[in-house]
Coordinates of N, CA and C in Angstrom, one line a residue:
Chain A
X19 N 186.2 230.3 141.9 CA 186.9 229.5 141.0 C 188.2 230.1 140.6
X20 N 189.2 229.3 140.5 CA 190.6 229.8 140.1 C 190.6 229.8 138.6
X21 N 191.0 231.0 138.1 CA 191.1 231.1 136.6 C 192.6 231.1 136.2
X22 N 192.8 230.4 135.1 CA 194.2 230.3 134.5 C 194.1 231.0 133.1
X23 N 195.1 231.9 132.9 CA 195.2 232.6 131.7 C 196.5 232.3 131.0
X24 N 196.5 231.7 129.9 CA 197.7 231.4 129.2 C 198.0 232.4 128.1
X25 N 199.3 232.6 127.9 CA 199.7 233.5 126.8 C 201.1 233.0 126.3
X26 N 201.3 233.3 125.0 CA 200.3 233.8 124.0 C 199.3 232.8 123.6
X27 N 198.3 233.2 122.9 CA 197.3 232.2 122.4 C 198.0 231.3 121.3
X28 N 198.8 231.9 120.5 CA 199.5 231.1 119.5 C 201.0 231.5 119.4
X29 N 201.8 230.6 119.3 CA 203.3 230.8 119.3 C 203.8 230.2 118.0
X30 N 204.3 231.1 117.1 CA 204.8 230.6 115.8 C 206.3 230.6 115.8
X31 N 206.9 229.4 115.7 CA 208.3 229.2 115.9 C 208.8 228.2 114.9
X32 N 210.1 228.1 114.7 CA 210.7 227.2 113.8 C 211.3 226.0 114.6
X33 N 211.4 224.8 114.0 CA 212.2 223.8 114.7 C 213.5 224.2 115.1
X34 N 213.9 223.8 116.4 CA 215.2 224.2 116.9 C 215.2 225.5 117.8
X35 N 214.1 226.3 117.6 CA 214.0 227.5 118.4 C 213.4 227.1 119.8
X36 N 213.5 228.1 120.7 CA 213.1 227.9 122.1 C 211.7 228.5 122.2
X37 N 210.8 227.7 122.9 CA 209.4 228.2 123.2 C 209.3 228.5 124.7
X38 N 208.6 229.6 124.9 CA 208.3 230.0 126.3 C 206.8 230.3 126.4
X39 N 206.1 229.5 127.3 CA 204.7 229.6 127.4 C 204.4 230.0 128.8
X40 N 203.4 230.9 129.0 CA 203.1 231.5 130.3 C 201.7 231.0 130.7
X41 N 201.6 230.9 132.0 CA 200.3 230.5 132.7 C 200.1 231.4 133.9
X42 N 199.2 232.3 133.9 CA 199.0 233.2 135.1 C 197.7 232.7 135.8
X43 N 197.8 232.6 137.1 CA 196.7 232.0 137.9 C 196.1 233.2 138.7
X44 N 194.7 233.2 138.8 CA 194.0 234.3 139.4 C 194.3 234.5 140.9
X45 N 194.7 233.4 141.6 CA 195.1 233.6 143.0 C 196.2 232.6 143.2
X46 N 197.1 232.9 144.2 CA 198.2 232.1 144.4 C 197.9 230.6 144.7
X47 N 198.7 229.7 144.1 CA 198.5 228.3 144.4 C 199.8 227.7 144.8
X48 N 199.8 226.5 145.4 CA 201.0 225.8 145.7 C 201.6 225.3 144.4
X49 N 202.9 225.4 144.3 CA 203.6 224.9 143.1 C 203.3 223.4 142.9
X50 N 203.0 222.7 143.9 CA 202.7 221.2 143.9 C 201.5 220.9 143.0
X51 N 200.7 222.0 142.8 CA 199.4 221.7 142.2 C 199.2 222.4 140.8
X52 N 200.3 222.5 140.0 CA 200.2 223.1 138.7 C 200.9 222.1 137.7
X53 N 200.1 221.8 136.7 CA 200.6 220.8 135.7 C 200.5 221.4 134.3
X54 N 201.2 220.8 133.4 CA 201.2 221.2 131.9 C 200.9 219.9 131.1
X55 N 200.0 220.0 130.1 CA 199.7 218.9 129.3 C 199.9 219.3 127.8
X56 N 200.3 218.4 127.0 CA 200.4 218.5 125.6 C 199.3 217.8 124.9
X57 N 198.7 218.4 123.9 CA 197.7 217.7 123.1 C 198.0 217.9 121.6
X58 N 198.3 216.8 121.0 CA 198.4 216.8 119.5 C 197.1 216.6 118.8
X59 N 196.9 217.1 117.6 CA 195.6 216.9 116.9 C 195.1 215.5 116.9
X60 N 193.9 215.4 117.3 CA 193.2 214.1 117.3 C 193.6 213.1 118.4
X61 N 194.4 213.6 119.3 CA 194.9 212.8 120.4 C 194.4 213.2 121.8
X62 N 194.5 212.4 122.8 CA 194.2 212.7 124.1 C 195.4 213.6 124.7
X63 N 195.1 214.4 125.7 CA 196.1 215.1 126.4 C 197.2 214.2 127.0
X64 N 198.4 214.7 127.1 CA 199.5 213.9 127.7 C 200.1 214.8 128.8
X65 N 200.4 214.2 129.9 CA 201.0 215.0 131.0 C 202.5 215.2 130.7
X66 N 202.9 216.5 130.8 CA 204.3 216.9 130.5 C 205.0 217.2 131.8
X67 N 204.4 218.1 132.5 CA 205.0 218.6 133.8 C 204.0 218.5 134.9
X68 N 204.4 218.1 136.1 CA 203.5 218.1 137.2 C 204.3 218.8 138.4
X69 N 203.6 219.3 139.4 CA 204.2 220.0 140.5 C 205.1 221.2 139.9
X70 N 204.6 221.8 138.9 CA 205.2 223.0 138.3 C 206.5 222.8 137.6
X71 N 207.4 221.8 138.1 CA 208.7 221.7 137.5 C 209.2 220.3 137.3
X72 N 208.4 219.3 137.6 CA 208.8 217.9 137.5 C 208.3 217.3 136.2
X73 N 209.3 216.7 135.4 CA 208.9 216.1 134.2 C 208.2 214.8 134.4
X74 N 207.1 214.5 133.6 CA 206.4 213.2 133.7 C 207.3 212.2 133.1
X75 N 206.9 210.9 133.3 CA 207.6 209.8 132.8 C 207.7 209.9 131.3
X76 N 208.9 209.7 130.7 CA 209.1 209.7 129.3 C 209.2 211.0 128.6
X77 N 209.1 212.1 129.3 CA 209.2 213.4 128.8 C 210.6 213.8 128.6
X78 N 211.1 214.3 127.4 CA 212.5 214.6 127.2 C 212.9 215.8 128.0
X79 N 214.2 215.9 128.3 CA 214.7 217.0 129.2 C 214.7 218.4 128.5
X80 N 214.3 218.5 127.2 CA 214.2 219.8 126.6 C 212.9 220.5 127.2
X81 N 212.1 219.8 127.8 CA 210.9 220.4 128.5 C 211.3 220.7 129.9
X82 N 210.9 222.0 130.3 CA 211.1 222.3 131.7 C 210.0 223.3 132.2
X83 N 209.7 223.2 133.5 CA 208.7 224.0 134.0 C 209.2 224.8 135.2
X84 N 208.7 226.0 135.4 CA 209.1 226.8 136.5 C 208.0 227.7 137.0
X85 N 208.2 228.4 138.1 CA 207.3 229.4 138.6 C 206.7 229.1 140.0
X86 N 206.0 230.0 140.5 CA 205.4 229.9 141.8 C 204.3 230.9 142.0
X87 N 203.5 230.7 143.0 CA 202.4 231.6 143.3 C 201.4 231.8 142.2
X88 N 201.5 232.8 141.4 CA 200.5 233.1 140.3 C 201.1 233.0 138.9
X89 N 202.4 232.9 138.8 CA 203.0 232.9 137.5 C 203.9 231.7 137.2
X90 N 203.5 230.9 136.2 CA 204.2 229.7 135.8 C 204.6 229.7 134.4
X91 N 205.7 229.0 134.1 CA 206.2 229.0 132.7 C 206.6 227.5 132.3
X92 N 206.2 227.2 131.0 CA 206.7 226.0 130.4 C 207.7 226.4 129.3
X93 N 208.8 225.8 129.3 CA 209.8 226.1 128.3 C 210.2 224.8 127.6
X94 N 210.4 225.0 126.3 CA 210.9 223.9 125.4 C 212.1 224.4 124.8
X95 N 213.3 223.9 125.1 CA 214.6 224.5 124.8 C 214.8 224.5 123.3
X96 N 214.6 223.4 122.6 CA 214.8 223.3 121.2 C 213.7 222.5 120.6
X97 N 212.8 223.2 119.9 CA 211.6 222.5 119.4 C 211.9 221.4 118.3
X98 N 211.3 220.3 118.6 CA 211.4 219.2 117.6 C 210.0 219.1 116.9
X99 N 210.0 218.5 115.7 CA 208.7 218.5 115.0 C 207.5 218.0 115.8
X100 N 207.7 217.0 116.7 CA 206.7 216.4 117.4 C 206.2 217.3 118.6
X101 N 206.9 218.4 118.8 CA 206.5 219.3 119.9 C 205.4 220.3 119.5
X102 N 205.2 220.4 118.2 CA 204.2 221.4 117.7 C 202.8 220.8 118.1
X103 N 202.1 221.5 119.0 CA 200.9 221.0 119.6 C 200.2 222.1 120.4
X104 N 199.1 221.8 121.1 CA 198.5 222.7 122.0 C 198.9 222.3 123.4
X105 N 199.3 223.3 124.2 CA 199.7 223.1 125.6 C 198.7 223.7 126.6
X106 N 198.3 223.0 127.6 CA 197.4 223.5 128.6 C 198.0 223.4 130.0
X107 N 197.8 224.5 130.7 CA 198.2 224.4 132.2 C 196.9 224.1 132.9
X108 N 197.1 223.5 134.1 CA 196.0 223.1 135.0 C 196.4 223.2 136.4
X109 N 195.4 223.7 137.2 CA 195.6 223.7 138.7 C 194.7 222.7 139.3
X110 N 195.2 221.9 140.3 CA 194.5 220.8 140.9 C 194.6 220.8 142.4
X111 N 194.8 221.9 143.0 CA 195.0 222.0 144.4 C 193.7 222.4 145.1
X112 N 193.6 222.2 146.4 CA 192.5 222.7 147.2 C 191.2 222.1 146.7
X113 N 190.2 223.0 146.7 CA 188.8 222.6 146.4 C 188.6 222.6 144.9
X114 N 187.7 221.7 144.4 CA 187.3 221.9 142.9 C 186.5 223.1 142.7
X115 N 186.3 223.6 141.5 CA 186.7 222.9 140.3 C 188.2 223.0 140.0
X116 N 188.8 222.0 139.4 CA 190.2 222.0 139.0 C 190.2 222.4 137.5
X117 N 190.7 223.6 137.3 CA 190.6 224.3 136.1 C 191.8 224.3 135.2
X118 N 191.5 224.4 133.9 CA 192.5 224.4 132.9 C 192.6 225.9 132.3
X119 N 193.8 226.2 131.8 CA 193.9 227.4 131.0 C 193.3 227.1 129.6
X120 N 193.2 228.2 128.8 CA 192.5 228.0 127.5 C 193.4 227.4 126.4
X121 N 194.7 227.3 126.7 CA 195.6 226.6 125.8 C 196.5 227.6 125.0
X122 N 197.7 227.2 124.7 CA 198.6 227.9 123.8 C 199.0 226.9 122.7
X123 N 198.7 227.3 121.5 CA 199.1 226.5 120.3 C 200.5 226.9 119.9
X124 N 201.4 225.9 119.8 CA 202.7 226.1 119.3 C 202.7 225.6 117.9
X125 N 202.8 226.5 116.9 CA 202.7 226.1 115.5 C 204.1 226.4 114.8
X126 N 204.2 225.7 113.7 CA 205.4 225.8 112.9 C 205.3 227.1 112.1
X127 N 206.4 227.9 112.2 CA 206.5 229.2 111.4 C 206.8 228.9 110.0
Chain B
X4 N 200.2 196.5 129.0 CA 200.2 197.9 128.7 C 199.2 198.6 129.5
X5 N 199.6 199.7 130.1 CA 198.7 200.5 131.0 C 197.8 201.4 130.1
X6 N 196.5 201.2 130.2 CA 195.7 202.0 129.4 C 194.3 202.1 130.0
X7 N 193.6 203.2 129.6 CA 192.2 203.4 129.9 C 191.4 203.5 128.6
X8 N 190.3 202.8 128.6 CA 189.4 202.8 127.4 C 188.0 203.3 127.7
X9 N 187.6 204.4 127.1 CA 186.3 204.9 127.3 C 185.3 204.3 126.3
X10 N 184.1 204.2 126.6 CA 183.1 203.7 125.7 C 181.7 204.3 126.1
X11 N 180.7 204.2 125.3 CA 179.4 204.6 125.6 C 178.9 205.9 125.0
X12 N 179.8 206.5 124.3 CA 179.4 207.8 123.6 C 178.4 207.5 122.5
X13 N 177.9 208.6 122.0 CA 177.0 208.5 120.8 C 176.1 209.7 120.6
X14 N 175.1 209.6 119.7 CA 174.2 210.7 119.4 C 173.0 210.5 120.3
X15 N 172.6 211.5 121.0 CA 171.4 211.5 121.9 C 170.6 212.8 121.7
X16 N 169.3 212.7 121.9 CA 168.5 213.9 121.8 C 168.6 214.8 123.1
X17 N 168.4 216.1 123.0 CA 168.3 216.9 124.2 C 167.3 216.3 125.2
X18 N 167.7 216.2 126.5 CA 166.9 215.6 127.5 C 167.2 214.2 127.7
X19 N 167.9 213.6 126.8 CA 168.2 212.1 126.9 C 169.3 211.8 127.9
X20 N 169.7 210.5 127.9 CA 170.7 210.0 128.8 C 171.7 209.2 128.1
X21 N 172.9 209.1 128.7 CA 174.0 208.2 128.2 C 174.8 207.8 129.5
X22 N 175.4 206.6 129.4 CA 176.2 206.1 130.4 C 177.6 205.9 129.8
X23 N 178.6 206.6 130.2 CA 180.0 206.4 129.7 C 180.7 205.4 130.7
X24 N 181.6 204.6 130.1 CA 182.4 203.7 130.9 C 183.9 204.0 130.6
X25 N 184.6 203.8 131.6 CA 186.1 203.9 131.6 C 186.7 202.7 132.2
X26 N 187.3 201.9 131.4 CA 187.8 200.6 131.8 C 189.4 200.6 131.8
X27 N 190.0 200.2 132.9 CA 191.4 200.2 133.0 C 192.0 198.8 132.6
X28 N 193.1 198.8 132.0 CA 193.8 197.5 131.8 C 195.3 197.7 132.1
X29 N 195.9 196.7 132.6 CA 197.4 196.8 132.9 C 197.7 197.4 134.2
X30 N 196.7 197.8 135.0 CA 196.8 198.4 136.3 C 195.5 198.4 137.0
X31 N 195.5 198.5 138.3 CA 194.3 198.6 139.1 C 193.9 200.0 139.4
X32 N 192.6 200.3 139.2 CA 192.1 201.6 139.6 C 191.8 201.8 141.0
X33 N 191.8 200.7 141.8 CA 191.1 200.7 143.1 C 191.7 201.8 144.1
X34 N 193.0 202.1 144.0 CA 193.6 203.0 144.9 C 193.7 204.4 144.3
X35 N 193.2 204.6 143.1 CA 193.4 205.9 142.4 C 192.1 206.7 142.3
X36 N 192.2 208.0 142.2 CA 191.1 208.8 141.9 C 191.0 208.9 140.3
X37 N 189.8 209.0 139.9 CA 189.6 209.1 138.4 C 188.7 210.3 138.1
X38 N 189.1 211.0 137.1 CA 188.5 212.2 136.6 C 187.8 212.0 135.3
X39 N 186.8 212.8 135.0 CA 186.2 212.9 133.7 C 186.5 214.4 133.2
X40 N 187.1 214.5 132.0 CA 187.4 215.8 131.4 C 186.8 215.8 130.1
X41 N 186.2 216.9 129.7 CA 185.6 216.9 128.3 C 186.2 218.1 127.5
X42 N 186.0 217.9 126.2 CA 186.5 218.9 125.3 C 185.5 219.1 124.2
X43 N 184.8 220.2 124.2 CA 183.9 220.5 123.1 C 184.6 220.8 121.8
X44 N 183.9 220.6 120.7 CA 184.6 220.7 119.4 C 185.3 222.0 119.2
X45 N 186.6 222.0 119.0 CA 187.4 223.2 118.7 C 187.7 224.0 120.0
X46 N 187.4 223.4 121.2 CA 187.6 224.2 122.4 C 188.6 223.5 123.3
X47 N 188.8 224.1 124.5 CA 189.8 223.6 125.4 C 189.3 222.5 126.3
X48 N 190.1 222.2 127.3 CA 189.7 221.1 128.2 C 188.9 221.7 129.4
X49 N 187.9 220.9 129.8 CA 187.1 221.2 131.0 C 187.0 220.1 131.9
X50 N 187.4 220.2 133.2 CA 187.2 219.2 134.2 C 185.7 219.1 134.5
X51 N 185.2 217.8 134.5 CA 183.8 217.6 134.7 C 183.5 217.0 136.1
X52 N 184.2 215.9 136.5 CA 183.9 215.2 137.7 C 185.1 214.4 138.2
X53 N 185.1 214.1 139.5 CA 186.1 213.3 140.0 C 185.5 212.3 141.1
X54 N 186.1 211.1 141.1 CA 185.7 210.2 142.2 C 187.0 209.6 142.8
X55 N 187.1 209.7 144.1 CA 188.3 209.2 144.8 C 188.2 207.7 145.0
X56 N 189.3 207.1 145.5 CA 189.3 205.7 145.9 C 188.2 205.4 146.9
X57 N 187.6 204.3 146.8 CA 186.5 203.9 147.8 C 185.3 204.9 147.7
X58 N 185.3 205.7 146.7 CA 184.2 206.7 146.5 C 184.0 207.6 147.7
X59 N 185.1 207.9 148.3 CA 185.1 208.7 149.5 C 184.8 210.1 149.2
X60 N 185.3 210.6 148.1 CA 185.0 212.0 147.7 C 184.5 212.0 146.2
X61 N 183.5 212.7 146.0 CA 182.9 212.8 144.6 C 182.7 214.3 144.4
X62 N 183.2 214.8 143.3 CA 183.0 216.2 143.0 C 182.5 216.4 141.5
X63 N 181.8 217.5 141.3 CA 181.3 217.8 140.0 C 181.5 219.3 139.7
X64 N 181.7 219.6 138.4 CA 181.6 221.0 138.0 C 180.2 221.5 138.1
X65 N 180.0 222.8 138.4 CA 178.6 223.3 138.6 C 177.6 223.0 137.5
X66 N 178.1 223.0 136.3 CA 177.2 222.9 135.2 C 176.6 221.5 135.0
X67 N 177.1 220.5 135.7 CA 176.6 219.1 135.6 C 176.0 218.6 136.9
X68 N 176.1 219.4 137.9 CA 175.6 218.9 139.2 C 174.1 218.7 139.1
X69 N 173.6 217.6 139.7 CA 172.2 217.2 139.6 C 171.8 216.5 138.3
X70 N 172.7 216.5 137.3 CA 172.4 215.8 136.1 C 173.4 214.6 135.8
X71 N 174.6 214.7 136.2 CA 175.6 213.7 136.0 C 175.9 213.0 137.3
X72 N 176.2 211.7 137.2 CA 176.6 210.9 138.4 C 177.8 210.1 138.1
X73 N 178.9 210.2 138.9 CA 180.1 209.4 138.6 C 180.1 208.2 139.7
X74 N 180.5 207.1 139.2 CA 180.5 205.9 140.1 C 181.7 205.0 139.7
X75 N 182.0 204.0 140.5 CA 183.1 203.1 140.2 C 182.7 201.7 140.7
X76 N 183.3 200.7 140.0 CA 183.2 199.3 140.3 C 184.6 198.8 140.3
X77 N 185.2 198.7 141.4 CA 186.6 198.2 141.5 C 186.7 196.8 141.1
X78 N 185.7 196.0 141.3 CA 185.8 194.6 140.9 C 185.9 194.5 139.3
X79 N 185.3 195.5 138.6 CA 185.4 195.5 137.2 C 186.4 196.4 136.7
X80 N 187.2 197.0 137.6 CA 188.3 197.9 137.3 C 187.8 199.0 136.4
X81 N 186.6 199.6 136.7 CA 186.0 200.6 135.8 C 185.3 201.7 136.6
X82 N 185.2 202.8 135.9 CA 184.5 204.0 136.4 C 183.4 204.4 135.4
X83 N 182.4 205.0 135.9 CA 181.2 205.3 135.0 C 180.8 206.7 135.2
X84 N 180.2 207.3 134.1 CA 179.6 208.6 134.2 C 178.2 208.5 133.6
X85 N 177.2 208.6 134.5 CA 175.8 208.6 134.1 C 175.4 210.0 133.8
X86 N 175.0 210.3 132.6 CA 174.7 211.6 132.1 C 173.2 211.7 131.8
X87 N 172.4 212.4 132.6 CA 171.0 212.6 132.3 C 170.7 214.0 131.9
X88 N 169.5 214.2 131.4 CA 169.0 215.6 131.0 C 170.1 216.3 130.2
X89 N 170.5 215.6 129.2 CA 171.6 216.1 128.4 C 171.2 217.4 127.6
X90 N 172.2 218.3 127.4 CA 172.0 219.5 126.7 C 172.9 219.6 125.5
X91 N 172.6 220.5 124.6 CA 173.5 220.6 123.4 C 174.9 221.0 123.9
X92 N 175.0 221.8 125.0 CA 176.4 222.2 125.4 C 177.1 221.1 126.1
X93 N 176.6 220.0 126.3 CA 177.3 218.8 126.8 C 178.0 218.0 125.7
X94 N 177.8 218.4 124.5 CA 178.4 217.8 123.3 C 179.9 218.0 123.4
X95 N 180.7 216.9 123.4 CA 182.1 217.0 123.6 C 182.7 215.6 123.5
X96 N 184.0 215.6 123.4 CA 184.8 214.3 123.6 C 185.0 214.2 125.1
X97 N 184.7 213.1 125.7 CA 184.8 212.9 127.1 C 186.0 211.9 127.4
X98 N 186.9 212.4 128.2 CA 188.1 211.6 128.5 C 188.0 211.2 130.0
X99 N 188.5 210.0 130.3 CA 188.7 209.7 131.7 C 190.3 209.8 131.9
X100 N 190.7 210.1 133.1 CA 192.1 210.2 133.5 C 192.3 210.0 134.9
X101 N 193.4 209.2 135.2 CA 193.7 208.9 136.6 C 194.6 210.0 137.2
X102 N 194.5 210.1 138.5 CA 195.5 210.9 139.3 C 196.2 210.0 140.3
X103 N 197.4 210.4 140.6 CA 198.2 209.6 141.5 C 198.8 210.5 142.6
X104 N 198.8 210.1 143.8 CA 199.5 210.9 144.9 C 201.0 211.0 144.6
X105 N 201.5 210.0 143.8 CA 203.0 210.0 143.6 C 203.4 211.2 142.6
X106 N 202.4 211.7 141.9 CA 202.7 212.9 141.1 C 201.8 214.1 141.5
X107 N 201.6 214.2 142.8 CA 200.9 215.3 143.3 C 199.5 215.5 142.7
X108 N 198.9 214.4 142.3 CA 197.5 214.3 141.8 C 197.3 215.0 140.5
X109 N 198.4 215.1 139.7 CA 198.2 215.5 138.3 C 197.5 214.3 137.5
X110 N 197.0 214.6 136.3 CA 196.3 213.5 135.6 C 197.3 212.8 134.6
X111 N 197.7 211.6 135.0 CA 198.8 211.0 134.3 C 198.5 210.0 133.2
X112 N 197.4 209.3 133.4 CA 197.0 208.3 132.4 C 195.6 208.7 131.9
X113 N 195.5 208.8 130.6 CA 194.3 209.3 129.9 C 193.8 208.2 128.9
X114 N 192.5 208.1 128.8 CA 192.0 207.3 127.7 C 192.0 208.1 126.4
X115 N 191.5 207.4 125.4 CA 191.5 208.0 124.0 C 190.3 208.9 123.8
X116 N 189.3 208.8 124.7 CA 188.1 209.6 124.6 C 186.9 209.0 123.9
X117 N 185.7 209.4 124.3 CA 184.5 208.9 123.6 C 183.7 210.2 123.3
X118 N 183.1 210.2 122.1 CA 182.4 211.4 121.7 C 180.9 211.3 122.0
X119 N 180.4 212.4 122.6 CA 179.0 212.6 122.9 C 178.4 213.7 122.1
X120 N 177.4 213.5 121.3 CA 176.8 214.5 120.6 C 175.3 214.6 121.0
X121 N 174.9 215.8 121.4 CA 173.5 216.0 121.9 C 172.9 216.9 120.8
X122 N 171.9 216.3 120.1 CA 171.3 217.1 119.0 C 170.0 216.4 118.6
X123 N 169.0 217.2 118.2 CA 167.7 216.7 117.8 C 167.7 216.4 116.3

């Protein structure tokens, strides 16, 4: 089973600041098979980034994804109030199980 | 409007059964794979099961193999999760989510979730 480790667990930032979230994968995967999801309290997850760096429909360009192999990053250039949420990375390539990281909470400082 | 709606959750005793439904509106499920993902209270996301188009491929996470069965009825534009021999650790919000080859099989459309509570 491929394990995903996200860091930090919690990121405390102010609106307007830049957020950088990390996702480390236990074995190398194709960039095509790494996604990021946003989950606000009481809501379902929402796809933010797919294939490591492609923004999903309706996602503003302040969100960007990068990385390859075992190290991937989600960046939010200037935090807006609606961006404070939990973010999960997920790998979905090859054979199941298709695993999620444990999540990074981006909270208002 | 494109949406998925889950139903069928509830309170069930350990060892009991539930059948969850995931109904699509505004689009057809027939050519899409559908996943079930669960989230225990205060915890992260866990992939549970997947069913491909035409039910060609069906996969489960190890902890539910032999207890859960995923199926689909394209005529009803719906996917189902039959859950038997339920355990306390199966308590969670269950989401269905579609994947599309156009976005490299990431999960792009999600339902709002249905809550399953397993308790005596």
